[in-house]
Tab-separated table of N, CA and C and ligand atoms in Angstrom:
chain	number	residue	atom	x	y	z
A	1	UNK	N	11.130	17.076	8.355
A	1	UNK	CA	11.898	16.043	9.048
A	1	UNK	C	12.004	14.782	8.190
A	2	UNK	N	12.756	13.944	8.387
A	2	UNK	CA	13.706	12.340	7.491
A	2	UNK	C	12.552	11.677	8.284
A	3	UNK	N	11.957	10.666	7.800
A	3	UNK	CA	11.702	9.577	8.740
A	3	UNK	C	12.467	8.245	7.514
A	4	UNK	N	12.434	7.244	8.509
A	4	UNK	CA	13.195	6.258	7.689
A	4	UNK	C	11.563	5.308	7.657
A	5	UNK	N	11.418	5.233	6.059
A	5	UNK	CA	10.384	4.819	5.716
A	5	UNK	C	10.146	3.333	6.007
A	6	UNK	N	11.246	2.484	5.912
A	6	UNK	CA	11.155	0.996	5.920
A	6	UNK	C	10.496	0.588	7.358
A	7	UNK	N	10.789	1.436	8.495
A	7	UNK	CA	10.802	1.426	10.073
A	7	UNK	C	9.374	1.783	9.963
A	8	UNK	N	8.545	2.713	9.596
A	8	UNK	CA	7.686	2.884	9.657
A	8	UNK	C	6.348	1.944	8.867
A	9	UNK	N	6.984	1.456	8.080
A	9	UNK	CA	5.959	0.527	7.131
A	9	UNK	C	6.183	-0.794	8.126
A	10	UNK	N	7.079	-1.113	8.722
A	10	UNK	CA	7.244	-1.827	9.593
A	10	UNK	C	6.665	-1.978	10.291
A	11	UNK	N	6.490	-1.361	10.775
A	11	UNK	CA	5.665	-0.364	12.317
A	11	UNK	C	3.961	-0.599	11.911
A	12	UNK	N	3.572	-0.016	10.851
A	12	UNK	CA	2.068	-0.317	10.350
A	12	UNK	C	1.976	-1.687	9.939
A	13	UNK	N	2.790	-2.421	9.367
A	13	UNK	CA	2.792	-3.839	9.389
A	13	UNK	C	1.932	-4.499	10.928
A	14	UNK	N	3.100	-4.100	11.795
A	14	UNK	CA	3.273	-4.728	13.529
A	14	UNK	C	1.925	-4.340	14.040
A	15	UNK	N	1.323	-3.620	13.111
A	15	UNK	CA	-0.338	-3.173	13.841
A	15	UNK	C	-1.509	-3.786	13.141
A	16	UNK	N	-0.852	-4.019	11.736
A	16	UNK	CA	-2.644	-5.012	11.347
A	16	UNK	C	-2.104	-6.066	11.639
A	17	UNK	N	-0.629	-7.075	11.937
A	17	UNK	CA	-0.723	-8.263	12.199
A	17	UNK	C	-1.508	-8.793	13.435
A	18	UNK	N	-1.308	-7.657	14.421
A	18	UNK	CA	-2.494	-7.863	15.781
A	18	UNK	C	-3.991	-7.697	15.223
A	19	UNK	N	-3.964	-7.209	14.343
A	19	UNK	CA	-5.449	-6.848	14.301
A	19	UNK	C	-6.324	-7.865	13.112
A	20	UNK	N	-5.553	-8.246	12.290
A	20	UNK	CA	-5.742	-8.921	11.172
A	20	UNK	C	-7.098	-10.312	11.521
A	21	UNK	N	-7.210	-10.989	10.774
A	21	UNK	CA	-7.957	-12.461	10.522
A	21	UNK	C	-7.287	-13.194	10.863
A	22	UNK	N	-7.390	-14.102	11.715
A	22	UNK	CA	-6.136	-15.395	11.962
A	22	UNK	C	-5.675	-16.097	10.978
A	23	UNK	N	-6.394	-15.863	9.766
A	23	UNK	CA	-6.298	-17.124	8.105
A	23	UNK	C	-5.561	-16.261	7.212
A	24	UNK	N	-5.382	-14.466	7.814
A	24	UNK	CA	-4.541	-14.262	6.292
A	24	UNK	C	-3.137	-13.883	7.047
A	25	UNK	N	-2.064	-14.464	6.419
A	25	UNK	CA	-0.798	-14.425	6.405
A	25	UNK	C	-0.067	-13.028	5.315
A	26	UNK	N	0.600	-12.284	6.533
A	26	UNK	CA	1.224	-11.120	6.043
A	26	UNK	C	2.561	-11.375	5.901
A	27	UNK	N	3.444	-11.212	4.564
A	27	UNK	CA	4.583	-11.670	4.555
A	27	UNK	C	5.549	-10.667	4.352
A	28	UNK	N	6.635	-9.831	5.009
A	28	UNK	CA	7.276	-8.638	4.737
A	28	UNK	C	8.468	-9.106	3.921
A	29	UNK	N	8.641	-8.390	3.070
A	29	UNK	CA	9.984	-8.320	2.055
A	29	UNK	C	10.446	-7.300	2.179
A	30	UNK	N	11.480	-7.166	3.745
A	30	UNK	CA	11.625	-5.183	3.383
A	30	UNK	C	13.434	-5.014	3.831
A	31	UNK	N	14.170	-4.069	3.229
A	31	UNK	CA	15.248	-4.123	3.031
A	31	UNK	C	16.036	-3.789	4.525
A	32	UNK	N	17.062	-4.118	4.631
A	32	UNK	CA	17.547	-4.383	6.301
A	32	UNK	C	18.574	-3.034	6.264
A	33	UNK	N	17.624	-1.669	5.865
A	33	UNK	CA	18.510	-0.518	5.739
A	33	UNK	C	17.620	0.669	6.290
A	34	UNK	N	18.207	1.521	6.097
A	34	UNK	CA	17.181	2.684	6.840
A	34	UNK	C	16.977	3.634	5.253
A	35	UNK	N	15.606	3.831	5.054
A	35	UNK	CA	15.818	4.928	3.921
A	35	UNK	C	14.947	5.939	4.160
A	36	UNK	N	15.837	7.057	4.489
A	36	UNK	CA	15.116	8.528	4.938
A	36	UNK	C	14.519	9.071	3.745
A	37	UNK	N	13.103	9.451	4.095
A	37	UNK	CA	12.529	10.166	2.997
A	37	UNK	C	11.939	11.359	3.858
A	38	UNK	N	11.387	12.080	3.114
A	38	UNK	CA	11.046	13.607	3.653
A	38	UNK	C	9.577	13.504	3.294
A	39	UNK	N	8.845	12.914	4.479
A	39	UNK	CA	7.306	13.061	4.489
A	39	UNK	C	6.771	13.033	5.404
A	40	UNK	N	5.385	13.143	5.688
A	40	UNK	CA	4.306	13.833	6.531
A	40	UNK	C	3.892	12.461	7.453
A	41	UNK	N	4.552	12.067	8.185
A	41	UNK	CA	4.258	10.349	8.712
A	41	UNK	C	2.865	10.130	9.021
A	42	UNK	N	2.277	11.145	9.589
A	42	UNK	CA	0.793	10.839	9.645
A	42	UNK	C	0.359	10.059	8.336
A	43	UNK	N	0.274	11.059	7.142
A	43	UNK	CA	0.176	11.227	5.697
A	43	UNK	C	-0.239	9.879	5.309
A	44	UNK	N	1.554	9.494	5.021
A	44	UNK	CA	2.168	8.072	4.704
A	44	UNK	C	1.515	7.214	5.212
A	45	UNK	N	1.288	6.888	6.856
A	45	UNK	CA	0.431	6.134	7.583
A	45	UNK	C	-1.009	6.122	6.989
A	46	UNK	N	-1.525	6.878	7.410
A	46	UNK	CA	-2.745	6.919	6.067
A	46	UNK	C	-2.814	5.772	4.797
A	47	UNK	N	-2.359	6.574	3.832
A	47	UNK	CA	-1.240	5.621	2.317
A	47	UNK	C	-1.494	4.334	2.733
A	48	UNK	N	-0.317	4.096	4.022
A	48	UNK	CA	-0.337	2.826	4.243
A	48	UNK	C	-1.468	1.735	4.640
A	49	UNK	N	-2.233	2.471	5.795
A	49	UNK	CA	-3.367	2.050	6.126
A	49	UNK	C	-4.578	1.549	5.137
A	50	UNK	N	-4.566	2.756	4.202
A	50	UNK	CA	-6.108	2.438	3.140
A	50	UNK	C	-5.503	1.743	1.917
A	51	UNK	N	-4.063	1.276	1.722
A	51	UNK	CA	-3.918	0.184	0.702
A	51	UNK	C	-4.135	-1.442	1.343
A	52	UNK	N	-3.335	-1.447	2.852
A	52	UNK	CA	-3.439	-2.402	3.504
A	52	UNK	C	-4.880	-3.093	4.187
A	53	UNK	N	-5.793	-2.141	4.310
A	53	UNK	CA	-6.606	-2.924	4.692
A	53	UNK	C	-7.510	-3.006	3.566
A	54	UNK	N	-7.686	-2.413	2.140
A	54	UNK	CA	-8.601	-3.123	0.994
A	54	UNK	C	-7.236	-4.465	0.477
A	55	UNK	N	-6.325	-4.319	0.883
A	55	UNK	CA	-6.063	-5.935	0.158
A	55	UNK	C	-6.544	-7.182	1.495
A	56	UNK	N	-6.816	-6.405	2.868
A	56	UNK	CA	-6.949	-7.706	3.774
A	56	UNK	C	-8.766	-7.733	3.464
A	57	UNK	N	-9.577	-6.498	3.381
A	57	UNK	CA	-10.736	-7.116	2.714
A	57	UNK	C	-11.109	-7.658	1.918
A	58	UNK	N	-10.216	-7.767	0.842
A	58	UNK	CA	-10.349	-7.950	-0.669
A	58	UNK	C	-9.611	-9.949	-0.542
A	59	UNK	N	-8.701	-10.073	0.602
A	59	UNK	CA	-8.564	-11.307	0.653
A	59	UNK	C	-9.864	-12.228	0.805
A	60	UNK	N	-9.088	-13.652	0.124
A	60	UNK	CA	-9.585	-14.335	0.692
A	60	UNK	C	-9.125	-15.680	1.767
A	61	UNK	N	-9.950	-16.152	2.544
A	61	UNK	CA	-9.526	-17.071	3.594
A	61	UNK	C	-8.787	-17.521	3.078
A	62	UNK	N	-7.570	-17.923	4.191
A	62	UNK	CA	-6.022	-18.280	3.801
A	62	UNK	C	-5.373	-17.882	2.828
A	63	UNK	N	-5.717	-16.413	2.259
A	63	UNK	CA	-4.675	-15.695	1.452
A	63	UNK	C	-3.761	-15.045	2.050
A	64	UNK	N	-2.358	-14.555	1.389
A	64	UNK	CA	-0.964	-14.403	1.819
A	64	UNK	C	-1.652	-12.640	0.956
A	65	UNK	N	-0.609	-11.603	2.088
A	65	UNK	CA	-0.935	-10.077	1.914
A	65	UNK	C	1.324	-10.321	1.906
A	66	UNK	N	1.095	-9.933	0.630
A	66	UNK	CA	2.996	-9.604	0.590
A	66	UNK	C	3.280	-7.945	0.622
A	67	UNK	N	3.812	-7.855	1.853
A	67	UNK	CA	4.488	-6.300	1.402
A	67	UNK	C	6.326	-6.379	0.845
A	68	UNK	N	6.403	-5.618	0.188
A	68	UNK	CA	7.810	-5.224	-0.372
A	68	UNK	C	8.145	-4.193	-0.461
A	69	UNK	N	9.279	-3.327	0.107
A	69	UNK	CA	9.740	-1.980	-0.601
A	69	UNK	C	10.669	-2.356	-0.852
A	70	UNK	N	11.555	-1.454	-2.233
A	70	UNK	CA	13.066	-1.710	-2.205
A	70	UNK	C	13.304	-0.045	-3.257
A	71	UNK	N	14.439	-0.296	-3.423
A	71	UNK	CA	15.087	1.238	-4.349
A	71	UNK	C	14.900	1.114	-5.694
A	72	UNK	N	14.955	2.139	-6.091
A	72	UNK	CA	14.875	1.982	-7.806
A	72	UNK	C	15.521	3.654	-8.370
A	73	UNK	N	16.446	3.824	-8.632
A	73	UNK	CA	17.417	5.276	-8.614
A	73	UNK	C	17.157	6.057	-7.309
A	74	UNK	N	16.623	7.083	-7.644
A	74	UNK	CA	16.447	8.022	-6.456
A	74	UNK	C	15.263	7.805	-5.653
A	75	UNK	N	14.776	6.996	-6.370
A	75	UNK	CA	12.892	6.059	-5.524
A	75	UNK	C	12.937	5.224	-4.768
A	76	UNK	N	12.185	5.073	-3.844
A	76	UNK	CA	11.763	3.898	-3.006
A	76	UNK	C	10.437	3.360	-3.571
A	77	UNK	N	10.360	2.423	-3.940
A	77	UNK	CA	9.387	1.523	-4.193
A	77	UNK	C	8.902	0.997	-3.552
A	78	UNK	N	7.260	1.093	-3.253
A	78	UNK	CA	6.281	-0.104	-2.347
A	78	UNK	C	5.818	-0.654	-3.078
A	79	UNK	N	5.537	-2.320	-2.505
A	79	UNK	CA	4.177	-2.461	-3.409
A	79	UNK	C	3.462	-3.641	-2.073
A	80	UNK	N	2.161	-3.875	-2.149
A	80	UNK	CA	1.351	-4.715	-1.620
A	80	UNK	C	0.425	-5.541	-2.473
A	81	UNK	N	1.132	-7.049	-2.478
A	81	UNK	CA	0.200	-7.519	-2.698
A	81	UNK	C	-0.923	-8.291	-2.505
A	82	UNK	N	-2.226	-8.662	-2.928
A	82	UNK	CA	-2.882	-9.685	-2.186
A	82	UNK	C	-3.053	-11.281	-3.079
A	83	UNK	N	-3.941	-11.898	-2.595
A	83	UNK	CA	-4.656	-13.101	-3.458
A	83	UNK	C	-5.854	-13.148	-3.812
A	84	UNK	N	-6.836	-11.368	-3.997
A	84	UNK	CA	-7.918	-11.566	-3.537
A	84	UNK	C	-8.498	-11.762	-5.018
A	85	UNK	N	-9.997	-11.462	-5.076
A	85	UNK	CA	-10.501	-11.291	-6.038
A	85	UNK	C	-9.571	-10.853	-7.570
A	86	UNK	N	-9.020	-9.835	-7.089
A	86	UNK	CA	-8.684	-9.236	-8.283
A	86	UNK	C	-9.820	-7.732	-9.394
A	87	UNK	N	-9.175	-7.252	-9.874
A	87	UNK	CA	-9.872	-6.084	-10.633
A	87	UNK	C	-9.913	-5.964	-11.895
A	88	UNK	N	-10.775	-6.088	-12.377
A	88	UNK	CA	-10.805	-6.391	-14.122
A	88	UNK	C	-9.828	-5.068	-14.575
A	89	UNK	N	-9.489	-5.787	-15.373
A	89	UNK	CA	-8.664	-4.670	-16.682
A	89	UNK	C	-8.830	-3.029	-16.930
A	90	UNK	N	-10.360	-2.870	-17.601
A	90	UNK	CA	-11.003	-2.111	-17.542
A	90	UNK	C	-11.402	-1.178	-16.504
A	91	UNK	N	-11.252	-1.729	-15.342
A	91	UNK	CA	-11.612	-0.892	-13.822
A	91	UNK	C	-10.304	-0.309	-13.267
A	92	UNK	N	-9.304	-0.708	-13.860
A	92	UNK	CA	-8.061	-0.676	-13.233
A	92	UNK	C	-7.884	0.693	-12.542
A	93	UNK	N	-7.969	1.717	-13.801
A	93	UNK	CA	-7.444	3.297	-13.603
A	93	UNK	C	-8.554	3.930	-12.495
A	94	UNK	N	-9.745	3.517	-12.619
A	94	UNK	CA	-10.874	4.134	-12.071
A	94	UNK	C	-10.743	4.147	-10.638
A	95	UNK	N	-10.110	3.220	-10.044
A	95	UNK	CA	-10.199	2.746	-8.464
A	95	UNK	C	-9.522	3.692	-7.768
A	96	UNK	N	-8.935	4.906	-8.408
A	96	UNK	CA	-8.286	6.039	-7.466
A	96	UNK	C	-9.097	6.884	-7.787
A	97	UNK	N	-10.316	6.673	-8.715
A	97	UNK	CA	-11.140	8.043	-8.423
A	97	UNK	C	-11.636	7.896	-6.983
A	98	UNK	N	-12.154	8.682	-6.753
A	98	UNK	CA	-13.266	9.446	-5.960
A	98	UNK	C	-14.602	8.544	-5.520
A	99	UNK	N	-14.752	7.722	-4.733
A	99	UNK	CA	-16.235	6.997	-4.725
A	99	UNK	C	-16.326	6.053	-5.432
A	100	UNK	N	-15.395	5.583	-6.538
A	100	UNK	CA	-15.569	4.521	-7.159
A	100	UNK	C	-15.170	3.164	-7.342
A	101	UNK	N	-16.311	2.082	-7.118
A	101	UNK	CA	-16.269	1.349	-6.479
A	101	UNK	C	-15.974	0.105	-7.522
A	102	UNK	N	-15.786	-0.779	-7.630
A	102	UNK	CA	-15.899	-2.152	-9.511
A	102	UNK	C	-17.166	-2.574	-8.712
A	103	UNK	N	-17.026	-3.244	-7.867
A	103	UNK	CA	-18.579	-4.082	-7.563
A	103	UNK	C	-19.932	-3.597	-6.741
A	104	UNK	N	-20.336	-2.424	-7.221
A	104	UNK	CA	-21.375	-2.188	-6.199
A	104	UNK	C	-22.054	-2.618	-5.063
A	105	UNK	N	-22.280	-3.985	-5.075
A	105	UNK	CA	-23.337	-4.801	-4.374
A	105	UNK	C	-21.845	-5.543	-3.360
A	106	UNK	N	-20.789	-5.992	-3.673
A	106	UNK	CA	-20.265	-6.377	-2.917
A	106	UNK	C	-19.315	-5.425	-2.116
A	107	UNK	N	-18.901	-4.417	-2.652
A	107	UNK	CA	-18.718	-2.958	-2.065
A	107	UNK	C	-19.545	-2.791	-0.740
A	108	UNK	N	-20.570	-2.621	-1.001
A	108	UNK	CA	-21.561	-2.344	-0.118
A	108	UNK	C	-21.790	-3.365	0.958
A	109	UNK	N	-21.691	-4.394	0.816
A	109	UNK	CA	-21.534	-5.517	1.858
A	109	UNK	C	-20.206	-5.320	2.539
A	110	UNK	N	-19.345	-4.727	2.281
A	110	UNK	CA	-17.915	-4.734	2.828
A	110	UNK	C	-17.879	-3.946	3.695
A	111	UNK	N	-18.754	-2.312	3.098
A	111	UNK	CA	-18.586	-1.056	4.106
A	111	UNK	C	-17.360	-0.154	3.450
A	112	UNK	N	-17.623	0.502	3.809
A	112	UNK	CA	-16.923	2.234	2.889
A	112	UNK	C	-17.167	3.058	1.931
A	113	UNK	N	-16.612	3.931	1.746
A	113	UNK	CA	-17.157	4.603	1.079
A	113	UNK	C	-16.435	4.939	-0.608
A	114	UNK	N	-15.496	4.381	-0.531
A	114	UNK	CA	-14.815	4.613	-1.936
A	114	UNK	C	-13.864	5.092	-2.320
A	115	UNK	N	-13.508	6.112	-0.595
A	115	UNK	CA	-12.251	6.831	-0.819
A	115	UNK	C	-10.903	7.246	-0.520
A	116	UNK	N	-10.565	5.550	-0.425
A	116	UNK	CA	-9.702	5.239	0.463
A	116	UNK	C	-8.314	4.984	-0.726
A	117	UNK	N	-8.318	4.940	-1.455
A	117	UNK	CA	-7.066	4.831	-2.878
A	117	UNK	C	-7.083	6.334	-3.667
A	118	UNK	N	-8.269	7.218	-3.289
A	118	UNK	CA	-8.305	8.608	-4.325
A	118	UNK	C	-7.410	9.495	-2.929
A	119	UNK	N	-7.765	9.005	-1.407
A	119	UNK	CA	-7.103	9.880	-0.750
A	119	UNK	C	-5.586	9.429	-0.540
A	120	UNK	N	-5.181	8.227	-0.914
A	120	UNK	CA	-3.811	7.685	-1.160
A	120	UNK	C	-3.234	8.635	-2.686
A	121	UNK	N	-3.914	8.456	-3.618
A	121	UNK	CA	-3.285	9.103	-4.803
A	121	UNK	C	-2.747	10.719	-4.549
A	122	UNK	N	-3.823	11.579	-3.760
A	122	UNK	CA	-3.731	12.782	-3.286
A	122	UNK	C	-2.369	12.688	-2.893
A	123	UNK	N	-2.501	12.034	-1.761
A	123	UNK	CA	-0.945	12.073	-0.458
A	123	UNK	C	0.075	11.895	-1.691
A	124	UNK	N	0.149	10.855	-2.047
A	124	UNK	CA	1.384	10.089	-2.644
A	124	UNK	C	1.619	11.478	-4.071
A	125	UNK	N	0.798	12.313	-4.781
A	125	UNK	CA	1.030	12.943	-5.610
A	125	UNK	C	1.827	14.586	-4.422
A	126	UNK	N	1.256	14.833	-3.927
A	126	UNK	CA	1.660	15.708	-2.642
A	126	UNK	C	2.884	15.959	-2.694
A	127	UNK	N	3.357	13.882	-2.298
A	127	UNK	CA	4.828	14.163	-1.957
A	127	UNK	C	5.277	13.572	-3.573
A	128	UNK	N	5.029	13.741	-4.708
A	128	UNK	CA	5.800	13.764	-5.565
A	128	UNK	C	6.180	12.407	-5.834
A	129	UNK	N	5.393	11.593	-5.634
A	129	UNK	CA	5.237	10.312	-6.198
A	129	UNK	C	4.562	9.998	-7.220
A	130	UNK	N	4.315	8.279	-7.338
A	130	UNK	CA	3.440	8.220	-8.338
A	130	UNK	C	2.624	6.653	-7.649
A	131	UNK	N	1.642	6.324	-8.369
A	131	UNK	CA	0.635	5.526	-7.473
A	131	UNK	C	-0.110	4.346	-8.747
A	132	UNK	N	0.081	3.066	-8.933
A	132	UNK	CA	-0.752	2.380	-9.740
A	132	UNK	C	-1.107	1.007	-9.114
A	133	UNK	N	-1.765	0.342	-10.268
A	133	UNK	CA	-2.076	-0.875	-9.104
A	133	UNK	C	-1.962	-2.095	-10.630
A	134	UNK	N	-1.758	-3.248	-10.443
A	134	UNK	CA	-1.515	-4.311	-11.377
A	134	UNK	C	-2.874	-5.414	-10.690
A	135	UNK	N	-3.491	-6.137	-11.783
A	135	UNK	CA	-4.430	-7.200	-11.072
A	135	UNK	C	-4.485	-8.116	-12.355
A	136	UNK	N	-4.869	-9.531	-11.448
A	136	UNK	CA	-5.685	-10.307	-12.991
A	136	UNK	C	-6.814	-10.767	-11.923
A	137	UNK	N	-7.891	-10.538	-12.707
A	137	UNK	CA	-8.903	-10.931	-12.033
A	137	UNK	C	-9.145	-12.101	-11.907
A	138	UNK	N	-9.567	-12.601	-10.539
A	138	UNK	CA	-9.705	-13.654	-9.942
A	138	UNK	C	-8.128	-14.377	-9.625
A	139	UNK	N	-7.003	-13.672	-9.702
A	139	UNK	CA	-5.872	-14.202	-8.945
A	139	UNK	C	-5.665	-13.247	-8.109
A	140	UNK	N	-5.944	-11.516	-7.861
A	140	UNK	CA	-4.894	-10.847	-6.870
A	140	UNK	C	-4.788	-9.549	-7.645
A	141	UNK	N	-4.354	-8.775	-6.824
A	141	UNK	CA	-3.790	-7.246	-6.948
A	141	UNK	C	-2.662	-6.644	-6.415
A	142	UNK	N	-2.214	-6.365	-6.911
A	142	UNK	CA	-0.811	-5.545	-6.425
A	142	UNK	C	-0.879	-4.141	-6.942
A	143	UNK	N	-0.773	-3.480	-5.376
A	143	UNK	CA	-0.949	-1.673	-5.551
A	143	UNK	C	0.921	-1.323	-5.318
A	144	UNK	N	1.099	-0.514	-6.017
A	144	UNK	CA	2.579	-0.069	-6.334
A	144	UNK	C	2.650	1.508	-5.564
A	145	UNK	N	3.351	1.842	-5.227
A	145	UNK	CA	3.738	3.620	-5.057
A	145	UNK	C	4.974	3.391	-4.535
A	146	UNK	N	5.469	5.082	-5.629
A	146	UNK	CA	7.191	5.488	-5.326
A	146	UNK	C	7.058	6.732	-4.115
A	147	UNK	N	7.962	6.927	-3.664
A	147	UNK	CA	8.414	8.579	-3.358
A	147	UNK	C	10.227	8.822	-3.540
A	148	UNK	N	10.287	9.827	-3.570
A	148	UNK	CA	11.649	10.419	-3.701
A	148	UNK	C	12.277	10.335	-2.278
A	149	UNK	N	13.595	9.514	-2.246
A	149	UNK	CA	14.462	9.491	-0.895
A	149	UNK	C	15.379	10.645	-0.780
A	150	UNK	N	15.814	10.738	0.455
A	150	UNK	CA	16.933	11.394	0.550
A	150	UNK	C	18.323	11.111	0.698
A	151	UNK	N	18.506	9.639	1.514
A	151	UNK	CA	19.494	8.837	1.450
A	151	UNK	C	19.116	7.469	2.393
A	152	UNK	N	20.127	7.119	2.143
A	152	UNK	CA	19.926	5.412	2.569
A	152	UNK	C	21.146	5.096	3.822
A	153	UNK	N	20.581	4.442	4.964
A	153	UNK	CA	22.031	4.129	5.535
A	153	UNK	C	22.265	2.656	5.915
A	154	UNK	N	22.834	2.163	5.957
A	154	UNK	CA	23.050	0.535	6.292
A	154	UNK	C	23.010	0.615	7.631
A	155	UNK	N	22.675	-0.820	7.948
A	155	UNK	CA	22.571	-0.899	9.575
A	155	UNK	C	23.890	-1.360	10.060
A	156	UNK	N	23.918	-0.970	11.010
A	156	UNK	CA	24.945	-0.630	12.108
A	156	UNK	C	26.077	0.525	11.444
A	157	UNK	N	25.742	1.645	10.567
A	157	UNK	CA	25.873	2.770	10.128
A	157	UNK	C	25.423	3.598	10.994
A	158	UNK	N	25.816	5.009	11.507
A	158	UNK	CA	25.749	6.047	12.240
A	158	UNK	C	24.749	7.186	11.322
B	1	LIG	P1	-13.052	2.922	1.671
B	1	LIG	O1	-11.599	2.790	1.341
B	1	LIG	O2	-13.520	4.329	1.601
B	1	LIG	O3	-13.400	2.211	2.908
B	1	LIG	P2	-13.279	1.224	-0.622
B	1	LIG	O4	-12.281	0.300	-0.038
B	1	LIG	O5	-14.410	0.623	-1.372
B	1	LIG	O6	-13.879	2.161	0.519
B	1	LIG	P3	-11.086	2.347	-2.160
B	1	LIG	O7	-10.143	1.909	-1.106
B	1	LIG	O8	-10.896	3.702	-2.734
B	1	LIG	O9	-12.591	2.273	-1.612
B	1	LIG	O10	-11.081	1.289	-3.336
B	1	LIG	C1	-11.905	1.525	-4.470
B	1	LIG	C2	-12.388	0.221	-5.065
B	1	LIG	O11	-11.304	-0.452	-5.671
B	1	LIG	C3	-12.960	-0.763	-4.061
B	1	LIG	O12	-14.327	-0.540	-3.805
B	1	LIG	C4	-12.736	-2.090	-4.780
B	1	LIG	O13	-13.771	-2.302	-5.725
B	1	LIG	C5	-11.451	-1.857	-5.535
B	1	LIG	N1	-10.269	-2.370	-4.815
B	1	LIG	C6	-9.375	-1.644	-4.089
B	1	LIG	N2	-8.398	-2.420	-3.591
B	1	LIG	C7	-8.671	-3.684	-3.998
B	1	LIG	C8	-8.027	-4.956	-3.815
B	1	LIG	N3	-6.894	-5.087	-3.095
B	1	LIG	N4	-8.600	-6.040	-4.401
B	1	LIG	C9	-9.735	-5.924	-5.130
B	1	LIG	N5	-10.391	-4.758	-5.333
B	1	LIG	C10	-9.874	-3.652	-4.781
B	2	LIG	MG1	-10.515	1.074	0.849
């Protein structure tokens, strides 16, 4: 089945803004179109869930969480970003393994277990995407993922 992805990231948006910190500000950048992609909505929800809530842990008080999707050829592009900490250079690739954590000790004060970006990489490779993340440490992180659309329709389009 199509779900129109923008509606749905929408939709998971409309659920951590109730649930969120009163100090961090979620800001949507998302395109005023419908773009059907062919995926597992549970799945995706997932995806969505375990990028969105390590950038609202990873914030800090009165940091801004930006979401954006938009097109890029036959791709839809996400990305989320935060203001938080940030991830050294070196740690970058590692954070979709399996259990692995950059800060041990503050990891562990947070709660989880590690495998909340290795079970995003899974999904997002599944459906034939691709999955990275950009940071400078001590300004912020921005996690990126594509998937393949099927078509796009404008609103007030049939
Ligand atoms: P879990 O997701 O299982 O609750 P977790 O959040 O620690 O635990 P991942 O979501 O897989 O695990 O993230 C792996 C590690 O990558 C984190 O422990 C953290 O060190 C780092 N990380 C992930 N997202 C961010 C972010 N937005 N800002 C800073 N560090 C991050
Ligand atoms: Mg996590």
């Amino acid at each position: 089945t199509e779900v129109d992805f923008v509606e749905m990231f929408d939709h998971v948006l409309d659920r951590f803004e109730m649930s969120k910190r009163e100090n961090i500000e979620i800001v949507r950048q998302l395109p005023r179109v419908a773009i059907y992609t062919k995926v597992d909505q549970d799945k995706m929800t997932q995806v969505l869930d375990n990028i969105i809530s390590n950038a609202i842990k990873y914030s800090p008080e009165g940091g801004t969480i930006t979401a954006r999707c938009w097109t890029i050829g036959k791709k839809i592009r996400i990305s989320i970003s935060d203001q938080g900490v940030g991830i050294p250079k070196n740690n970058l690739s590692k954070i979709f393994d399996r259990f692995y954590r950059v800060d041990k000790a503050r990891s562990r004060e947070l709660g989880g277990t590690g495998l909340g970006l290795a079970i995003a990489k899974e999904m997002i490779h599944a459906h034939h995407g691709d999955i990275w993340a950009e940071s400078k440490w001590g300004q912020g992180t921005t996690i990126y993922f594509t998937l393949p659309y099927k078509r796009i329709r404008e609103v007030g389009d049939k």
